[in-house]
Amino acid sequence: MGGSFKSLKGQFLLDGGKLNGSFFHRAVVFVCQHDPEGAFGLMINRPTGHTIQELSSEVIP
């Protein structure tokens, strides 16, 4: 991967339908962290079975 790094933190990633058959088909992901080491995001348009309180205290670093 060449060029300069541009963080996507705070952005939304949207699948416009081209990832058919993928877990990310029609997904909306909010990018919580993104650096040269990796990324972390939350898929906001799918049920998780967790409350926001659970996610904020256990999942989000």
PDB file of N, CA and C in Angstrom:
ATOM      1  N   MET A   1       0.836  -1.165   0.000  1.00  0.00           N
ATOM      2  CA  MET A   1       0.000   0.000   0.000  1.00  0.00           C
ATOM      3  C   MET A   1       0.888   1.239   0.000  1.00  0.00           C
ATOM      4  N   GLY A   2       0.813   2.014  -1.048  1.00  0.00           N
ATOM      5  CA  GLY A   2       1.651   3.196  -1.128  1.00  0.00           C
ATOM      6  C   GLY A   2       0.868   4.457  -0.839  1.00  0.00           C
ATOM      7  N   GLY A   3       1.561   5.580  -0.852  1.00  0.00           N
ATOM      8  CA  GLY A   3       0.909   6.852  -0.618  1.00  0.00           C
ATOM      9  C   GLY A   3       0.750   7.172   0.847  1.00  0.00           C
ATOM     10  N   SER A   4       0.102   8.308   1.110  1.00  0.00           N
ATOM     11  CA  SER A   4      -0.092   8.728   2.493  1.00  0.00           C
ATOM     12  C   SER A   4      -1.383   8.136   3.057  1.00  0.00           C
ATOM     13  N   PHE A   5      -1.375   7.901   4.345  1.00  0.00           N
ATOM     14  CA  PHE A   5      -2.520   7.315   5.038  1.00  0.00           C
ATOM     15  C   PHE A   5      -3.577   8.381   5.293  1.00  0.00           C
ATOM     16  N   LYS A   6      -4.832   8.043   5.057  1.00  0.00           N
ATOM     17  CA  LYS A   6      -5.943   8.945   5.366  1.00  0.00           C
ATOM     18  C   LYS A   6      -6.945   8.179   6.220  1.00  0.00           C
ATOM     19  N   SER A   7      -7.102   8.606   7.452  1.00  0.00           N
ATOM     20  CA  SER A   7      -8.006   7.937   8.384  1.00  0.00           C
ATOM     21  C   SER A   7      -9.465   8.137   7.967  1.00  0.00           C
ATOM     22  N   LEU A   8     -10.251   7.088   8.138  1.00  0.00           N
ATOM     23  CA  LEU A   8     -11.690   7.144   7.878  1.00  0.00           C
ATOM     24  C   LEU A   8     -12.492   7.250   9.178  1.00  0.00           C
ATOM     25  N   LYS A   9     -11.794   7.506  10.295  1.00  0.00           N
ATOM     26  CA  LYS A   9     -12.464   7.631  11.595  1.00  0.00           C
ATOM     27  C   LYS A   9     -13.563   8.688  11.515  1.00  0.00           C
ATOM     28  N   GLY A  10     -14.741   8.325  12.044  1.00  0.00           N
ATOM     29  CA  GLY A  10     -15.864   9.250  12.041  1.00  0.00           C
ATOM     30  C   GLY A  10     -16.689   9.222  10.763  1.00  0.00           C
ATOM     31  N   GLN A  11     -16.312   8.388   9.816  1.00  0.00           N
ATOM     32  CA  GLN A  11     -17.016   8.284   8.540  1.00  0.00           C
ATOM     33  C   GLN A  11     -17.936   7.067   8.520  1.00  0.00           C
ATOM     34  N   PHE A  12     -18.839   7.048   7.579  1.00  0.00           N
ATOM     35  CA  PHE A  12     -19.701   5.896   7.344  1.00  0.00           C
ATOM     36  C   PHE A  12     -19.239   5.186   6.085  1.00  0.00           C
ATOM     37  N   LEU A  13     -19.213   3.860   6.132  1.00  0.00           N
ATOM     38  CA  LEU A  13     -18.939   3.041   4.956  1.00  0.00           C
ATOM     39  C   LEU A  13     -20.258   2.404   4.544  1.00  0.00           C
ATOM     40  N   LEU A  14     -20.596   2.525   3.270  1.00  0.00           N
ATOM     41  CA  LEU A  14     -21.871   2.030   2.772  1.00  0.00           C
ATOM     42  C   LEU A  14     -21.643   1.060   1.626  1.00  0.00           C
ATOM     43  N   ASP A  15     -22.351  -0.064   1.642  1.00  0.00           N
ATOM     44  CA  ASP A  15     -22.358  -0.946   0.480  1.00  0.00           C
ATOM     45  C   ASP A  15     -23.566  -0.576  -0.359  1.00  0.00           C
ATOM     46  N   GLY A  16     -23.323  -0.253  -1.594  1.00  0.00           N
ATOM     47  CA  GLY A  16     -24.402   0.098  -2.508  1.00  0.00           C
ATOM     48  C   GLY A  16     -25.047  -1.104  -3.160  1.00  0.00           C
ATOM     49  N   GLY A  17     -24.781  -2.295  -2.653  1.00  0.00           N
ATOM     50  CA  GLY A  17     -25.396  -3.496  -3.189  1.00  0.00           C
ATOM     51  C   GLY A  17     -24.461  -4.385  -3.980  1.00  0.00           C
ATOM     52  N   LYS A  18     -23.202  -3.986  -4.108  1.00  0.00           N
ATOM     53  CA  LYS A  18     -22.250  -4.749  -4.912  1.00  0.00           C
ATOM     54  C   LYS A  18     -21.595  -5.903  -4.165  1.00  0.00           C
ATOM     55  N   LEU A  19     -21.814  -6.007  -2.862  1.00  0.00           N
ATOM     56  CA  LEU A  19     -21.215  -7.089  -2.075  1.00  0.00           C
ATOM     57  C   LEU A  19     -22.221  -8.224  -1.863  1.00  0.00           C
ATOM     58  N   ASN A  20     -23.021  -8.488  -2.882  1.00  0.00           N
ATOM     59  CA  ASN A  20     -24.052  -9.523  -2.814  1.00  0.00           C
ATOM     60  C   ASN A  20     -23.465 -10.860  -2.373  1.00  0.00           C
ATOM     61  N   GLY A  21     -24.112 -11.492  -1.393  1.00  0.00           N
ATOM     62  CA  GLY A  21     -23.627 -12.761  -0.864  1.00  0.00           C
ATOM     63  C   GLY A  21     -22.625 -12.602   0.267  1.00  0.00           C
ATOM     64  N   SER A  22     -22.171 -11.380   0.507  1.00  0.00           N
ATOM     65  CA  SER A  22     -21.201 -11.090   1.563  1.00  0.00           C
ATOM     66  C   SER A  22     -21.926 -10.700   2.847  1.00  0.00           C
ATOM     67  N   PHE A  23     -21.254 -10.896   3.982  1.00  0.00           N
ATOM     68  CA  PHE A  23     -21.771 -10.436   5.274  1.00  0.00           C
ATOM     69  C   PHE A  23     -22.036  -8.930   5.236  1.00  0.00           C
ATOM     70  N   PHE A  24     -21.289  -8.193   4.415  1.00  0.00           N
ATOM     71  CA  PHE A  24     -21.393  -6.738   4.359  1.00  0.00           C
ATOM     72  C   PHE A  24     -22.371  -6.241   3.297  1.00  0.00           C
ATOM     73  N   HIS A  25     -23.157  -7.145   2.670  1.00  0.00           N
ATOM     74  CA  HIS A  25     -24.143  -6.730   1.668  1.00  0.00           C
ATOM     75  C   HIS A  25     -25.145  -5.763   2.291  1.00  0.00           C
ATOM     76  N   ARG A  26     -25.265  -4.577   1.703  1.00  0.00           N
ATOM     77  CA  ARG A  26     -26.161  -3.513   2.163  1.00  0.00           C
ATOM     78  C   ARG A  26     -25.840  -3.012   3.568  1.00  0.00           C
ATOM     79  N   ALA A  27     -24.619  -3.168   4.002  1.00  0.00           N
ATOM     80  CA  ALA A  27     -24.216  -2.757   5.351  1.00  0.00           C
ATOM     81  C   ALA A  27     -23.944  -1.253   5.425  1.00  0.00           C
ATOM     82  N   VAL A  28     -24.187  -0.705   6.609  1.00  0.00           N
ATOM     83  CA  VAL A  28     -23.794   0.660   6.953  1.00  0.00           C
ATOM     84  C   VAL A  28     -22.899   0.527   8.178  1.00  0.00           C
ATOM     85  N   VAL A  29     -21.628   0.918   8.035  1.00  0.00           N
ATOM     86  CA  VAL A  29     -20.639   0.767   9.102  1.00  0.00           C
ATOM     87  C   VAL A  29     -20.119   2.143   9.506  1.00  0.00           C
ATOM     88  N   PHE A  30     -20.174   2.440  10.809  1.00  0.00           N
ATOM     89  CA  PHE A  30     -19.573   3.664  11.340  1.00  0.00           C
ATOM     90  C   PHE A  30     -18.168   3.320  11.807  1.00  0.00           C
ATOM     91  N   VAL A  31     -17.166   4.028  11.288  1.00  0.00           N
ATOM     92  CA  VAL A  31     -15.768   3.757  11.622  1.00  0.00           C
ATOM     93  C   VAL A  31     -15.417   4.487  12.917  1.00  0.00           C
ATOM     94  N   CYS A  32     -15.167   3.702  13.982  1.00  0.00           N
ATOM     95  CA  CYS A  32     -14.844   4.253  15.303  1.00  0.00           C
ATOM     96  C   CYS A  32     -13.358   4.553  15.439  1.00  0.00           C
ATOM     97  N   GLN A  33     -12.531   3.672  14.917  1.00  0.00           N
ATOM     98  CA  GLN A  33     -11.074   3.845  14.951  1.00  0.00           C
ATOM     99  C   GLN A  33     -10.516   3.410  13.612  1.00  0.00           C
ATOM    100  N   HIS A  34      -9.489   4.107  13.148  1.00  0.00           N
ATOM    101  CA  HIS A  34      -8.820   3.725  11.910  1.00  0.00           C
ATOM    102  C   HIS A  34      -7.429   4.340  11.919  1.00  0.00           C
ATOM    103  N   ASP A  35      -6.421   3.483  11.889  1.00  0.00           N
ATOM    104  CA  ASP A  35      -5.031   3.927  11.839  1.00  0.00           C
ATOM    105  C   ASP A  35      -4.263   2.946  10.958  1.00  0.00           C
ATOM    106  N   PRO A  36      -2.987   3.175  10.727  1.00  0.00           N
ATOM    107  CA  PRO A  36      -2.227   2.268   9.853  1.00  0.00           C
ATOM    108  C   PRO A  36      -2.186   0.816  10.339  1.00  0.00           C
ATOM    109  N   GLU A  37      -2.469   0.590  11.615  1.00  0.00           N
ATOM    110  CA  GLU A  37      -2.450  -0.777  12.164  1.00  0.00           C
ATOM    111  C   GLU A  37      -3.749  -1.538  11.893  1.00  0.00           C
ATOM    112  N   GLY A  38      -4.849  -0.812  11.674  1.00  0.00           N
ATOM    113  CA  GLY A  38      -6.124  -1.480  11.440  1.00  0.00           C
ATOM    114  C   GLY A  38      -7.303  -0.549  11.673  1.00  0.00           C
ATOM    115  N   ALA A  39      -8.484  -1.155  11.734  1.00  0.00           N
ATOM    116  CA  ALA A  39      -9.705  -0.364  11.881  1.00  0.00           C
ATOM    117  C   ALA A  39     -10.711  -1.101  12.754  1.00  0.00           C
ATOM    118  N   PHE A  40     -11.654  -0.321  13.313  1.00  0.00           N
ATOM    119  CA  PHE A  40     -12.743  -0.859  14.117  1.00  0.00           C
ATOM    120  C   PHE A  40     -13.988  -0.052  13.799  1.00  0.00           C
ATOM    121  N   GLY A  41     -15.068  -0.736  13.499  1.00  0.00           N
ATOM    122  CA  GLY A  41     -16.309  -0.043  13.205  1.00  0.00           C
ATOM    123  C   GLY A  41     -17.504  -0.795  13.732  1.00  0.00           C
ATOM    124  N   LEU A  42     -18.636  -0.118  13.757  1.00  0.00           N
ATOM    125  CA  LEU A  42     -19.894  -0.714  14.194  1.00  0.00           C
ATOM    126  C   LEU A  42     -20.866  -0.733  13.022  1.00  0.00           C
ATOM    127  N   MET A  43     -21.436  -1.907  12.750  1.00  0.00           N
ATOM    128  CA  MET A  43     -22.464  -2.013  11.732  1.00  0.00           C
ATOM    129  C   MET A  43     -23.756  -1.516  12.372  1.00  0.00           C
ATOM    130  N   ILE A  44     -24.277  -0.417  11.869  1.00  0.00           N
ATOM    131  CA  ILE A  44     -25.389   0.234  12.559  1.00  0.00           C
ATOM    132  C   ILE A  44     -26.763  -0.140  12.013  1.00  0.00           C
ATOM    133  N   ASN A  45     -26.837  -0.892  10.944  1.00  0.00           N
ATOM    134  CA  ASN A  45     -28.147  -1.235  10.391  1.00  0.00           C
ATOM    135  C   ASN A  45     -28.483  -2.720  10.519  1.00  0.00           C
ATOM    136  N   ARG A  46     -27.870  -3.386  11.508  1.00  0.00           N
ATOM    137  CA  ARG A  46     -28.184  -4.789  11.780  1.00  0.00           C
ATOM    138  C   ARG A  46     -28.352  -4.975  13.283  1.00  0.00           C
ATOM    139  N   PRO A  47     -29.314  -5.798  13.702  1.00  0.00           N
ATOM    140  CA  PRO A  47     -29.488  -6.051  15.137  1.00  0.00           C
ATOM    141  C   PRO A  47     -28.302  -6.822  15.711  1.00  0.00           C
ATOM    142  N   THR A  48     -27.941  -6.519  16.954  1.00  0.00           N
ATOM    143  CA  THR A  48     -26.791  -7.182  17.580  1.00  0.00           C
ATOM    144  C   THR A  48     -27.169  -8.039  18.775  1.00  0.00           C
ATOM    145  N   GLY A  49     -28.298  -7.753  19.395  1.00  0.00           N
ATOM    146  CA  GLY A  49     -28.641  -8.441  20.630  1.00  0.00           C
ATOM    147  C   GLY A  49     -27.985  -7.798  21.842  1.00  0.00           C
ATOM    148  N   HIS A  50     -27.299  -6.664  21.638  1.00  0.00           N
ATOM    149  CA  HIS A  50     -26.633  -5.938  22.724  1.00  0.00           C
ATOM    150  C   HIS A  50     -27.210  -4.533  22.818  1.00  0.00           C
ATOM    151  N   THR A  51     -27.203  -3.977  24.013  1.00  0.00           N
ATOM    152  CA  THR A  51     -27.616  -2.586  24.193  1.00  0.00           C
ATOM    153  C   THR A  51     -26.424  -1.675  23.923  1.00  0.00           C
ATOM    154  N   ILE A  52     -26.707  -0.398  23.711  1.00  0.00           N
ATOM    155  CA  ILE A  52     -25.633   0.587  23.530  1.00  0.00           C
ATOM    156  C   ILE A  52     -24.738   0.609  24.761  1.00  0.00           C
ATOM    157  N   GLN A  53     -25.337   0.508  25.946  1.00  0.00           N
ATOM    158  CA  GLN A  53     -24.553   0.512  27.186  1.00  0.00           C
ATOM    159  C   GLN A  53     -23.581  -0.668  27.214  1.00  0.00           C
ATOM    160  N   GLU A  54     -24.030  -1.856  26.828  1.00  0.00           N
ATOM    161  CA  GLU A  54     -23.145  -3.027  26.791  1.00  0.00           C
ATOM    162  C   GLU A  54     -22.009  -2.815  25.802  1.00  0.00           C
ATOM    163  N   LEU A  55     -22.340  -2.299  24.633  1.00  0.00           N
ATOM    164  CA  LEU A  55     -21.312  -2.080  23.618  1.00  0.00           C
ATOM    165  C   LEU A  55     -20.283  -1.055  24.073  1.00  0.00           C
ATOM    166  N   SER A  56     -20.748   0.031  24.675  1.00  0.00           N
ATOM    167  CA  SER A  56     -19.811   1.082  25.071  1.00  0.00           C
ATOM    168  C   SER A  56     -18.897   0.649  26.204  1.00  0.00           C
ATOM    169  N   SER A  57     -19.355  -0.245  27.061  1.00  0.00           N
ATOM    170  CA  SER A  57     -18.511  -0.651  28.186  1.00  0.00           C
ATOM    171  C   SER A  57     -17.682  -1.899  27.896  1.00  0.00           C
ATOM    172  N   GLU A  58     -18.088  -2.722  26.932  1.00  0.00           N
ATOM    173  CA  GLU A  58     -17.386  -3.980  26.693  1.00  0.00           C
ATOM    174  C   GLU A  58     -16.688  -4.075  25.345  1.00  0.00           C
ATOM    175  N   VAL A  59     -17.220  -3.418  24.324  1.00  0.00           N
ATOM    176  CA  VAL A  59     -16.706  -3.629  22.977  1.00  0.00           C
ATOM    177  C   VAL A  59     -15.832  -2.487  22.496  1.00  0.00           C
ATOM    178  N   ILE A  60     -16.275  -1.255  22.689  1.00  0.00           N
ATOM    179  CA  ILE A  60     -15.546  -0.105  22.163  1.00  0.00           C
ATOM    180  C   ILE A  60     -14.335   0.175  23.044  1.00  0.00           C
ATOM    181  N   PRO A  61     -13.147   0.154  22.437  1.00  0.00           N
ATOM    182  CA  PRO A  61     -11.920   0.399  23.229  1.00  0.00           C
ATOM    183  C   PRO A  61     -11.809   1.834  23.716  1.00  0.00           C
TER     184      PRO A  61
END
